[in-house]
C-alpha cells in the first residue's frame, strides 16, 4: 500500500444556478458556493479526496502534517477486510478534522481496487424507497 507523500487544501469559490421553488415565481437563482477540498497524494500517484467543513483554517491544515509518510490502512481498525473504526492511536488526531478520514478511506479503496462502500461493510439493501415531492407549493396556499 502506498504512503502519503503530500497534501493540499484547495478552496473552490463560485456560483451555480439553483432552482428555487421551480413551480413558484422565483425560478432559478445563483447560489454562492465555497468548498474546501483536501487532496492526499500517495507516493504511487493515487489521490484521496474529501470535502472539509468551512470551519477548517490554516491551523487545522498545518495540524494534518502527521499524515505525511503514513500508510492510510494504519489509521483504521480492520476486520475481515472491512473498516470497523479508527485505530486508537489516530482517533484523537482525526477528531480535530473528522472528514479527513474520507480522503484516507478513498486511498484505501483505490489501493484495494474496490469501491469505498465495500470497505465499509458492503451492500446493505438492494432497493431504496422513493419519495414523491411533486406537490406544488401554490396548491398549499389559500387565495388571498
PDB file of C-alpha atoms in Angstrom:
ATOM      1  CA  UNK A   1       0.000   0.000   0.000  1.00  0.00           C
ATOM      2  CA  UNK A   2       1.345   3.424  -0.858  1.00  0.00           C
ATOM      3  CA  UNK A   3       2.224   6.001   1.744  1.00  0.00           C
ATOM      4  CA  UNK A   4       1.040   9.603   1.807  1.00  0.00           C
ATOM      5  CA  UNK A   5       3.723  11.938   0.469  1.00  0.00           C
ATOM      6  CA  UNK A   6       1.820  15.219   0.333  1.00  0.00           C
ATOM      7  CA  UNK A   7      -1.422  17.026   0.942  1.00  0.00           C
ATOM      8  CA  UNK A   8      -3.107  20.096  -0.425  1.00  0.00           C
ATOM      9  CA  UNK A   9      -6.121  22.097   0.639  1.00  0.00           C
ATOM     10  CA  UNK A  10      -7.959  23.882  -2.154  1.00  0.00           C
ATOM     11  CA  UNK A  11     -10.656  26.485  -1.738  1.00  0.00           C
ATOM     12  CA  UNK A  12     -13.204  26.435  -4.527  1.00  0.00           C
ATOM     13  CA  UNK A  13     -15.361  29.543  -4.803  1.00  0.00           C
ATOM     14  CA  UNK A  14     -18.036  30.245  -7.348  1.00  0.00           C
ATOM     15  CA  UNK A  15     -21.690  30.237  -8.193  1.00  0.00           C
ATOM     16  CA  UNK A  16     -24.085  27.698  -9.516  1.00  0.00           C
ATOM     17  CA  UNK A  17     -27.661  28.001 -10.616  1.00  0.00           C
ATOM     18  CA  UNK A  18     -30.090  26.615  -8.061  1.00  0.00           C
ATOM     19  CA  UNK A  19     -33.719  26.030  -8.760  1.00  0.00           C
ATOM     20  CA  UNK A  20     -35.731  27.747  -6.059  1.00  0.00           C
ATOM     21  CA  UNK A  21     -39.328  26.568  -5.892  1.00  0.00           C
ATOM     22  CA  UNK A  22     -39.458  25.579  -9.580  1.00  0.00           C
ATOM     23  CA  UNK A  23     -43.252  25.660  -9.510  1.00  0.00           C
ATOM     24  CA  UNK A  24     -43.293  29.144  -7.999  1.00  0.00           C
ATOM     25  CA  UNK A  25     -42.436  32.535  -9.412  1.00  0.00           C
ATOM     26  CA  UNK A  26     -38.850  32.590  -8.078  1.00  0.00           C
ATOM     27  CA  UNK A  27     -37.367  30.391 -10.792  1.00  0.00           C
ATOM     28  CA  UNK A  28     -33.594  29.976 -10.912  1.00  0.00           C
ATOM     29  CA  UNK A  29     -31.265  31.970  -8.678  1.00  0.00           C
ATOM     30  CA  UNK A  30     -27.459  31.953  -8.401  1.00  0.00           C
ATOM     31  CA  UNK A  31     -26.130  30.397  -5.212  1.00  0.00           C
ATOM     32  CA  UNK A  32     -22.677  31.372  -3.894  1.00  0.00           C
ATOM     33  CA  UNK A  33     -20.563  28.323  -3.112  1.00  0.00           C
ATOM     34  CA  UNK A  34     -17.388  27.931  -1.049  1.00  0.00           C
ATOM     35  CA  UNK A  35     -15.952  24.447  -0.712  1.00  0.00           C
ATOM     36  CA  UNK A  36     -12.695  23.292   0.860  1.00  0.00           C
ATOM     37  CA  UNK A  37     -11.264  20.202  -0.800  1.00  0.00           C
ATOM     38  CA  UNK A  38      -8.500  18.138   0.780  1.00  0.00           C
ATOM     39  CA  UNK A  39      -6.336  16.083  -1.562  1.00  0.00           C
ATOM     40  CA  UNK A  40      -3.991  13.475  -0.102  1.00  0.00           C
ATOM     41  CA  UNK A  41      -1.296  12.423  -2.569  1.00  0.00           C
ATOM     42  CA  UNK A  42       0.246   8.979  -2.272  1.00  0.00           C
ATOM     43  CA  UNK A  43       3.694   8.015  -3.493  1.00  0.00           C
ATOM     44  CA  UNK A  44       2.164   5.794  -6.216  1.00  0.00           C
ATOM     45  CA  UNK A  45       0.262   8.716  -7.773  1.00  0.00           C
ATOM     46  CA  UNK A  46      -3.163   7.934  -6.318  1.00  0.00           C
ATOM     47  CA  UNK A  47      -5.134  10.635  -4.574  1.00  0.00           C
ATOM     48  CA  UNK A  48      -7.649  10.569  -1.754  1.00  0.00           C
ATOM     49  CA  UNK A  49     -10.187  13.374  -1.768  1.00  0.00           C
ATOM     50  CA  UNK A  50     -12.522  14.807   0.854  1.00  0.00           C
ATOM     51  CA  UNK A  51     -14.636  17.947   1.224  1.00  0.00           C
ATOM     52  CA  UNK A  52     -13.930  19.699   4.514  1.00  0.00           C
ATOM     53  CA  UNK A  53     -16.212  21.956   6.551  1.00  0.00           C
ATOM     54  CA  UNK A  54     -15.820  25.740   6.197  1.00  0.00           C
ATOM     55  CA  UNK A  55     -14.522  25.900   9.781  1.00  0.00           C
ATOM     56  CA  UNK A  56     -11.173  24.427   8.668  1.00  0.00           C
ATOM     57  CA  UNK A  57      -8.434  27.040   8.722  1.00  0.00           C
ATOM     58  CA  UNK A  58      -4.686  27.240   8.184  1.00  0.00           C
ATOM     59  CA  UNK A  59      -4.028  25.945  11.716  1.00  0.00           C
ATOM     60  CA  UNK A  60      -6.106  22.846  11.028  1.00  0.00           C
ATOM     61  CA  UNK A  61      -4.328  22.333   7.721  1.00  0.00           C
ATOM     62  CA  UNK A  62      -0.962  22.601   9.482  1.00  0.00           C
ATOM     63  CA  UNK A  63      -2.089  20.048  12.063  1.00  0.00           C
ATOM     64  CA  UNK A  64      -2.532  17.473   9.290  1.00  0.00           C
ATOM     65  CA  UNK A  65       1.229  17.176   8.773  1.00  0.00           C
ATOM     66  CA  UNK A  66       1.227  13.897  10.707  1.00  0.00           C
ATOM     67  CA  UNK A  67      -0.362  12.275   7.646  1.00  0.00           C
ATOM     68  CA  UNK A  68       2.896  12.539   5.679  1.00  0.00           C
ATOM     69  CA  UNK A  69       4.552   9.113   5.289  1.00  0.00           C
ATOM     70  CA  UNK A  70       1.510   7.376   6.806  1.00  0.00           C
ATOM     71  CA  UNK A  71       0.046   4.217   5.310  1.00  0.00           C
ATOM     72  CA  UNK A  72      -3.687   5.055   5.196  1.00  0.00           C
ATOM     73  CA  UNK A  73      -4.592   1.499   6.277  1.00  0.00           C
ATOM     74  CA  UNK A  74      -2.816   2.026   9.610  1.00  0.00           C
ATOM     75  CA  UNK A  75      -5.333   4.696  10.599  1.00  0.00           C
ATOM     76  CA  UNK A  76      -8.243   2.240  10.764  1.00  0.00           C
ATOM     77  CA  UNK A  77      -9.205  -0.944  12.588  1.00  0.00           C
ATOM     78  CA  UNK A  78      -9.822  -3.757  10.094  1.00  0.00           C
ATOM     79  CA  UNK A  79     -11.845  -6.948  10.499  1.00  0.00           C
ATOM     80  CA  UNK A  80     -12.237  -9.328   7.579  1.00  0.00           C
ATOM     81  CA  UNK A  81     -11.117  -6.730   5.025  1.00  0.00           C
ATOM     82  CA  UNK A  82     -13.594  -4.141   6.278  1.00  0.00           C
ATOM     83  CA  UNK A  83     -13.098  -0.960   8.274  1.00  0.00           C
ATOM     84  CA  UNK A  84     -14.704  -1.087  11.715  1.00  0.00           C
ATOM     85  CA  UNK A  85     -13.358   2.137  13.224  1.00  0.00           C
ATOM     86  CA  UNK A  86     -10.409   4.403  13.799  1.00  0.00           C
ATOM     87  CA  UNK A  87      -7.263   2.977  15.299  1.00  0.00           C
ATOM     88  CA  UNK A  88      -6.864   4.271  18.862  1.00  0.00           C
ATOM     89  CA  UNK A  89      -3.508   5.885  18.075  1.00  0.00           C
ATOM     90  CA  UNK A  90      -5.100   8.047  15.366  1.00  0.00           C
ATOM     91  CA  UNK A  91      -8.570   8.696  16.834  1.00  0.00           C
ATOM     92  CA  UNK A  92      -7.525  11.853  18.681  1.00  0.00           C
ATOM     93  CA  UNK A  93      -5.768  13.266  15.626  1.00  0.00           C
ATOM     94  CA  UNK A  94      -8.742  12.549  13.372  1.00  0.00           C
ATOM     95  CA  UNK A  95     -11.157  14.139  15.841  1.00  0.00           C
ATOM     96  CA  UNK A  96      -9.554  17.523  15.038  1.00  0.00           C
ATOM     97  CA  UNK A  97     -10.893  17.310  11.481  1.00  0.00           C
ATOM     98  CA  UNK A  98     -13.110  14.228  11.050  1.00  0.00           C
ATOM     99  CA  UNK A  99     -13.730  14.490   7.274  1.00  0.00           C
ATOM    100  CA  UNK A 100     -10.044  13.682   6.725  1.00  0.00           C
ATOM    101  CA  UNK A 101     -10.952  10.029   7.191  1.00  0.00           C
ATOM    102  CA  UNK A 102     -12.955  10.155   3.952  1.00  0.00           C
ATOM    103  CA  UNK A 103      -9.790  11.028   1.993  1.00  0.00           C
ATOM    104  CA  UNK A 104      -7.920   8.264   3.825  1.00  0.00           C
ATOM    105  CA  UNK A 105     -10.673   5.753   3.069  1.00  0.00           C
ATOM    106  CA  UNK A 106     -10.633   6.901  -0.553  1.00  0.00           C
ATOM    107  CA  UNK A 107      -6.928   5.996  -0.730  1.00  0.00           C
ATOM    108  CA  UNK A 108      -7.562   2.638   0.964  1.00  0.00           C
ATOM    109  CA  UNK A 109     -10.315   1.758  -1.506  1.00  0.00           C
ATOM    110  CA  UNK A 110      -8.190   2.747  -4.501  1.00  0.00           C
ATOM    111  CA  UNK A 111      -5.300   0.690  -3.110  1.00  0.00           C
ATOM    112  CA  UNK A 112      -7.583  -2.319  -2.656  1.00  0.00           C
ATOM    113  CA  UNK A 113      -9.112  -1.846  -6.106  1.00  0.00           C
ATOM    114  CA  UNK A 114     -12.664  -1.789  -4.795  1.00  0.00           C
ATOM    115  CA  UNK A 115     -15.403   0.773  -4.216  1.00  0.00           C
ATOM    116  CA  UNK A 116     -15.322   2.577  -0.883  1.00  0.00           C
ATOM    117  CA  UNK A 117     -18.684   1.159   0.202  1.00  0.00           C
ATOM    118  CA  UNK A 118     -17.171  -2.326   0.084  1.00  0.00           C
ATOM    119  CA  UNK A 119     -14.642  -1.368   2.783  1.00  0.00           C
ATOM    120  CA  UNK A 120     -17.421  -0.045   4.999  1.00  0.00           C
ATOM    121  CA  UNK A 121     -19.452  -3.223   5.153  1.00  0.00           C
ATOM    122  CA  UNK A 122     -20.743  -3.923   1.670  1.00  0.00           C
ATOM    123  CA  UNK A 123     -24.251  -3.568   0.361  1.00  0.00           C
ATOM    124  CA  UNK A 124     -26.923  -3.212   2.980  1.00  0.00           C
ATOM    125  CA  UNK A 125     -30.001  -3.113   0.741  1.00  0.00           C
ATOM    126  CA  UNK A 126     -30.952  -3.672  -2.859  1.00  0.00           C
ATOM    127  CA  UNK A 127     -33.809  -1.198  -3.025  1.00  0.00           C
ATOM    128  CA  UNK A 128     -34.405   2.285  -1.688  1.00  0.00           C
ATOM    129  CA  UNK A 129     -37.924   3.629  -1.121  1.00  0.00           C
ATOM    130  CA  UNK A 130     -38.803   6.614  -3.286  1.00  0.00           C
ATOM    131  CA  UNK A 131     -40.380   9.839  -2.062  1.00  0.00           C
ATOM    132  CA  UNK A 132     -42.508  11.945  -4.412  1.00  0.00           C
ATOM    133  CA  UNK A 133     -42.251  15.667  -3.723  1.00  0.00           C
ATOM    134  CA  UNK A 134     -44.122  16.851  -6.766  1.00  0.00           C
ATOM    135  CA  UNK A 135     -46.730  18.824  -4.809  1.00  0.00           C
ATOM    136  CA  UNK A 136     -46.844  22.469  -5.905  1.00  0.00           C
ATOM    137  CA  UNK A 137     -46.340  24.976  -3.078  1.00  0.00           C
ATOM    138  CA  UNK A 138     -49.018  27.169  -4.625  1.00  0.00           C
ATOM    139  CA  UNK A 139     -51.505  24.343  -4.093  1.00  0.00           C
ATOM    140  CA  UNK A 140     -50.966  24.662  -0.353  1.00  0.00           C
ATOM    141  CA  UNK A 141     -51.650  28.404  -0.157  1.00  0.00           C
ATOM    142  CA  UNK A 142     -55.203  29.638   0.017  1.00  0.00           C
ATOM    143  CA  UNK A 143     -56.131  32.557  -2.246  1.00  0.00           C
ATOM    144  CA  UNK A 144     -55.638  35.967  -0.622  1.00  0.00           C
TER     145      UNK A 144
END
